[in-house]
Short mmCIF file of C-alpha atoms and ligand atoms in Angstrom, two decimals:
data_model
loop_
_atom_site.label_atom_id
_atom_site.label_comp_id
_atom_site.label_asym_id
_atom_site.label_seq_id
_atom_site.Cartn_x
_atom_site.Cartn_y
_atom_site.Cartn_z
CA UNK A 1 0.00 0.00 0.00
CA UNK A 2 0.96 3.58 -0.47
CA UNK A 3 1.40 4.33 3.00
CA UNK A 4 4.94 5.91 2.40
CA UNK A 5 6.13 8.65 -0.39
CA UNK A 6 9.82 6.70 -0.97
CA UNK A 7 12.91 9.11 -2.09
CA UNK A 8 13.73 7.56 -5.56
CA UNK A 9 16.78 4.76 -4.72
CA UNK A 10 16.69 1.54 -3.28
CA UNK A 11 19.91 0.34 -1.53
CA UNK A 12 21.70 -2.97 -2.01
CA UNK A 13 24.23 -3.13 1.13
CA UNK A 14 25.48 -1.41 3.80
CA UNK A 15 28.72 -1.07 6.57
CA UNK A 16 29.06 0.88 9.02
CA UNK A 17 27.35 4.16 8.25
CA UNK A 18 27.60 3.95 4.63
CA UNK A 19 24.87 2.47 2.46
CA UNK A 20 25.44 1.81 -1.02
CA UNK A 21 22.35 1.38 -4.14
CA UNK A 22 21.99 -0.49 -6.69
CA UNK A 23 24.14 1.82 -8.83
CA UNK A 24 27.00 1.51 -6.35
CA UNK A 25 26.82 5.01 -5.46
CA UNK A 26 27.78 5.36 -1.03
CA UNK A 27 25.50 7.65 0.69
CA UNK A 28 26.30 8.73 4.33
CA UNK A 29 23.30 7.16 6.57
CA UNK A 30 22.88 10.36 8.83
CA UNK A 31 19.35 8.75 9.79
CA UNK A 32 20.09 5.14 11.07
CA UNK A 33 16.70 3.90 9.59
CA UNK A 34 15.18 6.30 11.85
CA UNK A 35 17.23 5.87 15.30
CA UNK A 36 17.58 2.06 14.28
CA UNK A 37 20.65 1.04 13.10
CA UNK A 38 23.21 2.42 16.09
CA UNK A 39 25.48 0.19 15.29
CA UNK A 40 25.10 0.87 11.48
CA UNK A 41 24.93 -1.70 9.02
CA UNK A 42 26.42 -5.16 8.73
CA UNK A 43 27.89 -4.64 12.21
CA UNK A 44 30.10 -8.46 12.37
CA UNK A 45 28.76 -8.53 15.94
CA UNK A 46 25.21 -8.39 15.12
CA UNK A 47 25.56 -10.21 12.25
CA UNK A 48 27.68 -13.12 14.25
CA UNK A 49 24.95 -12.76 16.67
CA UNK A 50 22.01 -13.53 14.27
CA UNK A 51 23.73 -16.11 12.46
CA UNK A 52 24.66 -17.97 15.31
CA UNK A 53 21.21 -18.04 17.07
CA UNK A 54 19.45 -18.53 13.57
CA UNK A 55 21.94 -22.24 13.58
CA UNK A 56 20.66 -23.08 16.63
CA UNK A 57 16.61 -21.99 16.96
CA UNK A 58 14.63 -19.19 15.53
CA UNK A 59 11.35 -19.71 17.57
CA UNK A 60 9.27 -21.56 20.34
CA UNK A 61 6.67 -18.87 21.21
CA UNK A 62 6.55 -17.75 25.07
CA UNK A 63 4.61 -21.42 26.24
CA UNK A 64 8.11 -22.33 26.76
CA UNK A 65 11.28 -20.63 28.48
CA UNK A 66 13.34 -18.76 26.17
CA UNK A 67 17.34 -18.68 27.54
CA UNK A 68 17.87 -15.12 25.23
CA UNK A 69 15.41 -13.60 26.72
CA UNK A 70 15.82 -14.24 30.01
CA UNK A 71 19.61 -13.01 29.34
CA UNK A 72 18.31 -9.86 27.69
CA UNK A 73 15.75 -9.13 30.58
CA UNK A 74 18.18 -9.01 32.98
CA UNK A 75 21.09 -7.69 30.93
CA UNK A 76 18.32 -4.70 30.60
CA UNK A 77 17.03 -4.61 34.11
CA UNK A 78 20.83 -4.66 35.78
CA UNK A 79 21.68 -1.06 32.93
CA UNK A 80 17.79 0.45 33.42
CA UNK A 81 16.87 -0.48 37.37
CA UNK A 82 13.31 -1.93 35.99
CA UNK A 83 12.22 -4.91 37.41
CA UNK A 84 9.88 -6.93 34.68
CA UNK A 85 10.06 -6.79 31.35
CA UNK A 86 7.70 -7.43 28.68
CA UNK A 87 9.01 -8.25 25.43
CA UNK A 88 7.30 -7.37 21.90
CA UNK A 89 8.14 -6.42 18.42
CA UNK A 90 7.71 -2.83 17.64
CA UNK A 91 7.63 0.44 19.07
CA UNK A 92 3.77 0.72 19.16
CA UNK A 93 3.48 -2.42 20.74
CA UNK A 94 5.60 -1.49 23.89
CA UNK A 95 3.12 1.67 24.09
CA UNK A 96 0.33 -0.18 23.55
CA UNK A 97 1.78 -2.67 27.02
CA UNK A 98 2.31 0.41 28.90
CA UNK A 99 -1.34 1.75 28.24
CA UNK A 100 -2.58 -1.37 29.57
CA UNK A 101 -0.42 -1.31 32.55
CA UNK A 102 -1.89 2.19 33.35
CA UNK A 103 -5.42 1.02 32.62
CA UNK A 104 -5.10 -1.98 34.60
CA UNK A 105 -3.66 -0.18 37.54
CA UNK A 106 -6.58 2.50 37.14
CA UNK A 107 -9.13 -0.87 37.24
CA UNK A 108 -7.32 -2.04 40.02
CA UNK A 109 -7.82 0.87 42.00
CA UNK A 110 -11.67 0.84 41.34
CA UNK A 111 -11.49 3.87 38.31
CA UNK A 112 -13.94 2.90 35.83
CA UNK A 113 -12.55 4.57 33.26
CA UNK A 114 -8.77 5.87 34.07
CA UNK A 115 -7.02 8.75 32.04
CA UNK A 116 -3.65 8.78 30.77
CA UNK A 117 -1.98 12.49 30.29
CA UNK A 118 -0.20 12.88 26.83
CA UNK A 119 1.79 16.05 25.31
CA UNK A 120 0.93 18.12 22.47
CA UNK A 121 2.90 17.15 19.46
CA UNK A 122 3.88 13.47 21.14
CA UNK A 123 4.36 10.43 18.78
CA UNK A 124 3.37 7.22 20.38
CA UNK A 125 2.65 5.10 17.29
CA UNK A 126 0.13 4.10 14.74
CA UNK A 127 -2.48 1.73 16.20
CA UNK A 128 -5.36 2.66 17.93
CA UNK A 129 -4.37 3.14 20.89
CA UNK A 130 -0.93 4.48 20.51
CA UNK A 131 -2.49 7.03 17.67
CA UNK A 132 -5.12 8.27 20.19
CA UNK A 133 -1.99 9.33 22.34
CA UNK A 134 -0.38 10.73 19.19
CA UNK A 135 -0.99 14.50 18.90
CA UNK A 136 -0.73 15.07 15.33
CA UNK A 137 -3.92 15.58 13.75
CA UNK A 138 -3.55 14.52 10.44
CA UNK A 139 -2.95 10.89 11.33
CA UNK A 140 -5.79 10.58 13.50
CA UNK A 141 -7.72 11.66 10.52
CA UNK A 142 -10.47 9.40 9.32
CA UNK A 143 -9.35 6.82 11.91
CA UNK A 144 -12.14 7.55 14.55
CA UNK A 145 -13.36 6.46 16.99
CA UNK A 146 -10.51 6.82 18.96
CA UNK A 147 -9.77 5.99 22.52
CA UNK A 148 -11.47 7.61 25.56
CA UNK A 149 -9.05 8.49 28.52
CA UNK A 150 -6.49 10.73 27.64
CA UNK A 151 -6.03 14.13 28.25
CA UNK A 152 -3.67 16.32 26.46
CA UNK A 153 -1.49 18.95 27.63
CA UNK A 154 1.38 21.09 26.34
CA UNK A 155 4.77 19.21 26.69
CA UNK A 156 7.18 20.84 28.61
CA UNK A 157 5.36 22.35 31.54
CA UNK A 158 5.10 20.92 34.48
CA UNK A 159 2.44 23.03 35.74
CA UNK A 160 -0.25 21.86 33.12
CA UNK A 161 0.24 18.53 34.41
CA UNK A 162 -0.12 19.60 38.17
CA UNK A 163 -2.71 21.11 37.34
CA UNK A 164 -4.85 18.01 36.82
CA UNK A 165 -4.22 16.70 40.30
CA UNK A 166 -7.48 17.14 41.13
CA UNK A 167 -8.74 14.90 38.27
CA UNK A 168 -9.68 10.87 40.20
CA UNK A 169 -9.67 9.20 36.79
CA UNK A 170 -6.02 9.98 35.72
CA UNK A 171 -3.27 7.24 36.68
CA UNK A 172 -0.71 8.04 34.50
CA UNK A 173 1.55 10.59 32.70
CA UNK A 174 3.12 9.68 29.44
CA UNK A 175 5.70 11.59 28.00
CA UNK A 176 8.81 11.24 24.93
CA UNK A 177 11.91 12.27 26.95
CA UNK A 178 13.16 14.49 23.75
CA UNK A 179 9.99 14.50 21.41
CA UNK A 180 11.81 13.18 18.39
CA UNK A 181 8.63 13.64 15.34
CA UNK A 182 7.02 16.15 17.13
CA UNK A 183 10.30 18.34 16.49
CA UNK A 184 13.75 17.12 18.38
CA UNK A 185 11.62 19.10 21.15
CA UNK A 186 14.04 18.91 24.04
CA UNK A 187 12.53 19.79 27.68
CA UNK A 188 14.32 22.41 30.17
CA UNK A 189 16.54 20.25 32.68
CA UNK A 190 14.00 19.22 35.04
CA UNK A 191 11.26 18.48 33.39
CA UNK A 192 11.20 14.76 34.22
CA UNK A 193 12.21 15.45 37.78
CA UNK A 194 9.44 17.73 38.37
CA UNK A 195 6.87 15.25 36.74
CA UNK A 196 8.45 12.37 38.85
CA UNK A 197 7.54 14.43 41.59
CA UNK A 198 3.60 15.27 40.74
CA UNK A 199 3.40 11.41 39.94
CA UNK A 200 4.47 10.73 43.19
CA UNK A 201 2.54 13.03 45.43
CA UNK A 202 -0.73 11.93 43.18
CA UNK A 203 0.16 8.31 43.05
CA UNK A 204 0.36 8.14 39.10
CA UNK A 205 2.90 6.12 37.12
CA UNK A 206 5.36 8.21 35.39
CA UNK A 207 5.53 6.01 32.22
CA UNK A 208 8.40 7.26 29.47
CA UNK A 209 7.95 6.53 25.86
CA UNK A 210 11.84 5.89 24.99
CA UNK A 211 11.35 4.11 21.85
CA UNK A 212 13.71 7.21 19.95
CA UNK A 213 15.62 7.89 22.80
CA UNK A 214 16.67 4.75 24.20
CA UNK A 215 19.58 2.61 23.53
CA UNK A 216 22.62 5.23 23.89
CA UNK A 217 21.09 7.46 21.68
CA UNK A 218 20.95 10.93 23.70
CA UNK A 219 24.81 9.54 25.62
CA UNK A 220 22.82 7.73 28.11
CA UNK A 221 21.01 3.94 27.69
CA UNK A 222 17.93 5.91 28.21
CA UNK A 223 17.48 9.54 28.58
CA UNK A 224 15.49 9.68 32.30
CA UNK A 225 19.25 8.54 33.10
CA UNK A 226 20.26 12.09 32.75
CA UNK A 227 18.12 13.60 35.21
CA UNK A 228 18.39 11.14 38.02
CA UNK A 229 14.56 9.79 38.47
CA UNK A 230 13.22 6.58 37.46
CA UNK A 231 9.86 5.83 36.04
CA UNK A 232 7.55 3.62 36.51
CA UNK A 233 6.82 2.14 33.15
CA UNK A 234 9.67 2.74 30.27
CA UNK A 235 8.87 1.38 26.20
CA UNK A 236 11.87 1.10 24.10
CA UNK A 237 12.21 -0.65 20.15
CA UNK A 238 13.79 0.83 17.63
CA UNK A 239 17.83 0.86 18.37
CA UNK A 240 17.00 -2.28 20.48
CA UNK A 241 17.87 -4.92 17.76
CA UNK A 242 19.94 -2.48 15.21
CA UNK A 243 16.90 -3.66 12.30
CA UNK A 244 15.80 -6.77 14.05
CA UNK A 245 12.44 -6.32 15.28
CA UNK A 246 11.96 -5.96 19.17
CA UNK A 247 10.24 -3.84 21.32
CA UNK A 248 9.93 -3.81 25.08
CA UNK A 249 7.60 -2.76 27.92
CA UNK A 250 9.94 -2.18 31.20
CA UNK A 251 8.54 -1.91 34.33
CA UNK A 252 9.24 -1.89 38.54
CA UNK A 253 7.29 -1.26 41.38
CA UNK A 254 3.75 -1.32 41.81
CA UNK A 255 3.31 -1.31 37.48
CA UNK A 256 5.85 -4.71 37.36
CA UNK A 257 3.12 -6.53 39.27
CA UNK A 258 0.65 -5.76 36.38
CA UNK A 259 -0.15 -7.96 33.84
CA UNK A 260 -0.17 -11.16 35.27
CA UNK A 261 -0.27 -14.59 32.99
CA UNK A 262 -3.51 -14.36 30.61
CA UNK A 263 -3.87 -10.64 30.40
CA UNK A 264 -1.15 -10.22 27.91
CA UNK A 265 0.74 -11.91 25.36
CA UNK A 266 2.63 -11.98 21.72
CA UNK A 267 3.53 -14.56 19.55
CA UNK A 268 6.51 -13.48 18.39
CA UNK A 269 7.74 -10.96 21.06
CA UNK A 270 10.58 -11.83 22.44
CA UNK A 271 11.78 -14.64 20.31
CA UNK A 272 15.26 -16.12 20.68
CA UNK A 273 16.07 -14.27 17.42
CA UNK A 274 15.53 -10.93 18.04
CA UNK A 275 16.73 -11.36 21.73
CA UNK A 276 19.94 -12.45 20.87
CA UNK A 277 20.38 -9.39 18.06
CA UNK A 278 19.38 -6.99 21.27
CA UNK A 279 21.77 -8.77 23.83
CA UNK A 280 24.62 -8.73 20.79
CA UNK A 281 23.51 -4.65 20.70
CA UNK A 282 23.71 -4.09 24.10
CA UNK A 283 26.92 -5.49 24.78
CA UNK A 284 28.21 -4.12 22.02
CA UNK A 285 27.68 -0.60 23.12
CA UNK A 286 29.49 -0.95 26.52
CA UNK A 287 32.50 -2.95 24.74
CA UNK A 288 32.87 -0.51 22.13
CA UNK A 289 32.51 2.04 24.43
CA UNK A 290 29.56 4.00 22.75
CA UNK A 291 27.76 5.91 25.28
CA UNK A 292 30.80 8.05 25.17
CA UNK A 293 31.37 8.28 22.18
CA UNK A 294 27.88 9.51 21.39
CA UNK A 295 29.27 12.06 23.66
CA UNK A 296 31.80 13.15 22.41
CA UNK A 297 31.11 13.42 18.60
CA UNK A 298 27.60 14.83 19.56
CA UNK A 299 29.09 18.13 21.68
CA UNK A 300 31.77 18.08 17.99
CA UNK A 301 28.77 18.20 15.54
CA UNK A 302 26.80 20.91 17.30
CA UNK A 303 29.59 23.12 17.80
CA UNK A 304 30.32 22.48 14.05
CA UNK A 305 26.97 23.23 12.95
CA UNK A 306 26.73 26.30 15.16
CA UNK A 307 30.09 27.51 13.92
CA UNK A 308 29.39 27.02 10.13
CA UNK A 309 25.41 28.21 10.12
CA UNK A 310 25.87 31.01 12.66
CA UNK A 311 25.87 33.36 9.99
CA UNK A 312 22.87 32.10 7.59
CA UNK A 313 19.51 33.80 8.26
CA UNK A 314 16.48 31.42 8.60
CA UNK A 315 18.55 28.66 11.28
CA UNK A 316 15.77 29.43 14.04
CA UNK A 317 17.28 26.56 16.57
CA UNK A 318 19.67 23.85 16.53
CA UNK A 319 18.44 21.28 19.06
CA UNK A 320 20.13 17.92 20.33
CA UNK A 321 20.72 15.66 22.77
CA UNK A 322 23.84 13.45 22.10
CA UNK A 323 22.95 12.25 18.67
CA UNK A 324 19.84 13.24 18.29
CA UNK A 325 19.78 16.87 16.02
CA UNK A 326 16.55 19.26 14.94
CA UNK A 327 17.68 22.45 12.95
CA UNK A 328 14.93 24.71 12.59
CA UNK A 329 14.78 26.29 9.80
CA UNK A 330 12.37 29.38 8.91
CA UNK A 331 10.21 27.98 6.27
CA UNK A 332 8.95 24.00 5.40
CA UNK A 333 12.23 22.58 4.05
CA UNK A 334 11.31 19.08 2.76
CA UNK A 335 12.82 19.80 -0.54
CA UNK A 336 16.55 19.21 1.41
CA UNK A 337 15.97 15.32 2.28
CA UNK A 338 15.85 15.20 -1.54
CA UNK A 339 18.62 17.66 -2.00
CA UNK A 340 20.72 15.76 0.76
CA UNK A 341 20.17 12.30 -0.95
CA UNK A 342 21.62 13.90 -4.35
CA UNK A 343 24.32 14.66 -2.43
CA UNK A 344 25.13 11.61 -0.62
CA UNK A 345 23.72 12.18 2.46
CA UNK A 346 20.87 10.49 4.45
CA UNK A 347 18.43 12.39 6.67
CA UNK A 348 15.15 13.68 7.36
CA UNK A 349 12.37 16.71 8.29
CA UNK A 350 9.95 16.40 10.74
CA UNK A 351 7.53 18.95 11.83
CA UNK A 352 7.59 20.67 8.68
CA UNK A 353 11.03 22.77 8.72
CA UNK A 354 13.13 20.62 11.31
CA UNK A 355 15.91 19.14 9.70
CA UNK A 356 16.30 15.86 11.70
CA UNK A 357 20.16 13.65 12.13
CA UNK A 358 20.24 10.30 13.77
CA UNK A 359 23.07 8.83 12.70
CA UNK A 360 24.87 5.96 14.25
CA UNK A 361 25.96 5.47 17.61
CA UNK A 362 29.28 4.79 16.18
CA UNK A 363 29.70 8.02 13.87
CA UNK A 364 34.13 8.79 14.29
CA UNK A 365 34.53 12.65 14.07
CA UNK A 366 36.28 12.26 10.14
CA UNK A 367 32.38 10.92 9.28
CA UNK A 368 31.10 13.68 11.56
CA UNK A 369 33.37 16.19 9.46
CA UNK A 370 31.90 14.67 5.84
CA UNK A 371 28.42 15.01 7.93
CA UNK A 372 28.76 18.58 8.05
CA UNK A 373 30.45 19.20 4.93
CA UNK A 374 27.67 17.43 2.46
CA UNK A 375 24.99 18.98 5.32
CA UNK A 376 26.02 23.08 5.61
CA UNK A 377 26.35 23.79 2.39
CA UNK A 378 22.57 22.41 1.47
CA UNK A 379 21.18 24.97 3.80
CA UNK A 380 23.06 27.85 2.62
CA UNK A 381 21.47 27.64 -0.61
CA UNK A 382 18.26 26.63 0.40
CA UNK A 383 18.25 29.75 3.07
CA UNK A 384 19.67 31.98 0.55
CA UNK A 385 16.91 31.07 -2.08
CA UNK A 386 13.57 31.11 0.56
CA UNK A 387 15.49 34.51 1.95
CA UNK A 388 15.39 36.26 -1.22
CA UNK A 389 11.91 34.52 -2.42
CA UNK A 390 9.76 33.83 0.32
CA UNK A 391 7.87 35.55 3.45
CA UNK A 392 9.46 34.44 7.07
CA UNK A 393 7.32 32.36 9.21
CA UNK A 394 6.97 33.62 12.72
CA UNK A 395 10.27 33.01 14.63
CA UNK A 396 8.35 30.85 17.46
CA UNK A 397 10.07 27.24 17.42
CA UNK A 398 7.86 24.68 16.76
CA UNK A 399 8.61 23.07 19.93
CA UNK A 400 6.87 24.25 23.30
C1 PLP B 1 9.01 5.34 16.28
C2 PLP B 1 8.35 5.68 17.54
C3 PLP B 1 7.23 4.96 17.99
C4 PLP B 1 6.58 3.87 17.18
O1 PLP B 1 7.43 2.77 16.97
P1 PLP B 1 7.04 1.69 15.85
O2 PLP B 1 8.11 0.65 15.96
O3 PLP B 1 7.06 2.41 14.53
O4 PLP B 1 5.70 1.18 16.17
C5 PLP B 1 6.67 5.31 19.21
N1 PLP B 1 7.19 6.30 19.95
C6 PLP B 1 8.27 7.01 19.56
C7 PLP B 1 8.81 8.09 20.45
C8 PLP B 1 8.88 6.74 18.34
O5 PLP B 1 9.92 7.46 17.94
#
């Protein structure tokens, strides 16, 4: 189905962060497969990792006890401090656990019908449930009914979500870290402390949707990392398997007694496949030393790109944590993806005029420099051609 406008080229192979098409031209993957592909591609760990498992057994389904995932549980329990871990194979799926924790909690507690607080311009996912927690309007188009029992408030203040202590029906707040398609929106330093906080004094779960963030992306395994809390419910997919499918509902406390046998379940999630890809991921990172590294060449690019576009008008904002980039630009800029991919480079707009990066965990600073070099010179022209041409949109960032 047409459920996708593709960029014209189809690629044949890939290493590292290079992917090459059919015509044997290299493109630099500044976009990972969307916060996928950390490790980039044909990683020999991963690959040794698949292969291996793939000799030995691909699948029993969950009626039976499954050594990789046991490993992977607690490899992820001992790096996140959750408890129980439910194991599935996408991003929306992990949501879709956690909205079911919150709802089950809410039944629990004798709420009829419990509320879930979600953030204006979040991205949760595509099915039901997860779209009804999206914010964006145009997807929820022509997909109603949607879901009773969330309530919406602007991300990045705290006080909106106080503000609904009074509400009995709500049980849980739900919130992106960095909102990664609503913008690269990143939060003032805080903002998960001080919701930690009004979950606590109201008894709601503080559930984070780290399906972008996650898995060394922002310098940390997972983002709340940086600011010292924990939550009570944490989703995470994409970088999880590097392209092998997995997603996964993390929980502790009073949400990892949730769910008990019969109330849940997958058929694939959590397969020895795809939990022997994650484990081969996640011990790749800490051997190869990645969580600095995403450090390091993260503060290098944004003092590059500061540097080289300080003097171009339309740059409204330059926004990352550790490898995770939004420029702003002044006007809708989807014409650059195109523009980028002619010039061998990989990446992406979201919100309209953000150019988005998410390029591999393991991005050296001499790919950082070609980064930067195919990157910079793309805006200049585009800025000086809408600057000449075209009225300014109002300076206010697209993020709240
Ligand atoms: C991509 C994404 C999802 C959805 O993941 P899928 O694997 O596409 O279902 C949910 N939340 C966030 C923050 C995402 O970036």
């Amino acid at each position: 189905m047409q459920t996708y406008n593709r960029l014209p080229v189809t690629f044949s192979r890939g290493q590292g962060v290079w992917l090459e098409d059919q015509n044997g031209r290299r493109y630099l993957d500044a976009l990972s497969g969307i916060a996928v592909c950390g490790l980039g591609h044909s990683h020999p760990r991963i690959t040794r990792a698949i292969f291996e498992q793939s000799q030995r057994l691909l699948h029993t389904s969950n009626l039976y006890g499954i050594e990789a995932q046991s490993l992977l549980a607690q490899k992820l329990a001992a790096l996140t401090d959750m408890e129980k871990i439910f194991f599935c194979n996408s991003g929306a799926e992990a949501n879709e656990c956690a909205i079911k924790i919150a709802r089950q909690v809410g039944h629990q507690r004798g709420i009829a019908t419990p509320g879930i607080i979600v953030m204006e311009s979040a991205f949760h996912g595509r099915t039901l449930a997860t779209l009804t927690a999206t914010a964006n309007p145009h997807a929820q188009k022509d997909f109603g009914p949607l879901l009773d029992g969330f309530y919406r408030v602007p991300f990045n203040d705290p006080d909106a979500v106080r503000a609904l202590s009074d509400n009995r029906d709500i049980v849980a707040v739900f919130v992106e870290p960095v909102q990664g398609e609503g913008g690269v929106c990143v939060p003032e330093t805080g903002y998960l402390q001080a919701l930690r906080k009004t979950c606590d004094n109201n008894n709601w779960l503080l559930m984070l949707d780290e399906i972008q963030t996650g898995v060394g992306r922002t310098g940390h395994w997972y983002a709340f990392q940086a600011e010292g809390i924990l939550p009570d419910v944490l989703t995470s997919a994409k970088g999880l398997g590097n392209g092998i499918p997995i997603g996964a509902c993390l929980t502790r406390a009073l949400a990892a007694q949730a769910l008990g046998p019969g109330s849940h379940g997958t058929t694939f999630g959590g397969n020895p496949l795809s939990c022997s890809a994650a484990l081969a991921v996640l011990d790749t990172i800490e051997q190869e030393g990645l969580l600095d590294n995403v450090r390091s060449v993260s503060r290098y690019i944004l003092e590059e790109l500061r540097n080289q576009l300080s003097d171009i008008n339309g740059i409204q904002d330059i926004r990352n944590r550790g490898l995770m980039f939004g420029i702003e630009l002044a006007w809708p800029c989807g014409e650059l993806v195109t523009e980028a991919l002619e010039a061998g480079l990989l990446i992406n707009v979201t919100a309209g005029n953000t150019l988005r990066l998410l390029p591999p965990l393991i991005l050296t600073r001499e790919e950082a420099d070609i980064l930067v070099d195919r990157l910079v010179p793309l805006i200049k022209k585009f800025a000086d051609r809408r600057g000449k041409s075209a009225v300014q949109l109002a300076p206010d960032s697209v993020c709240q």
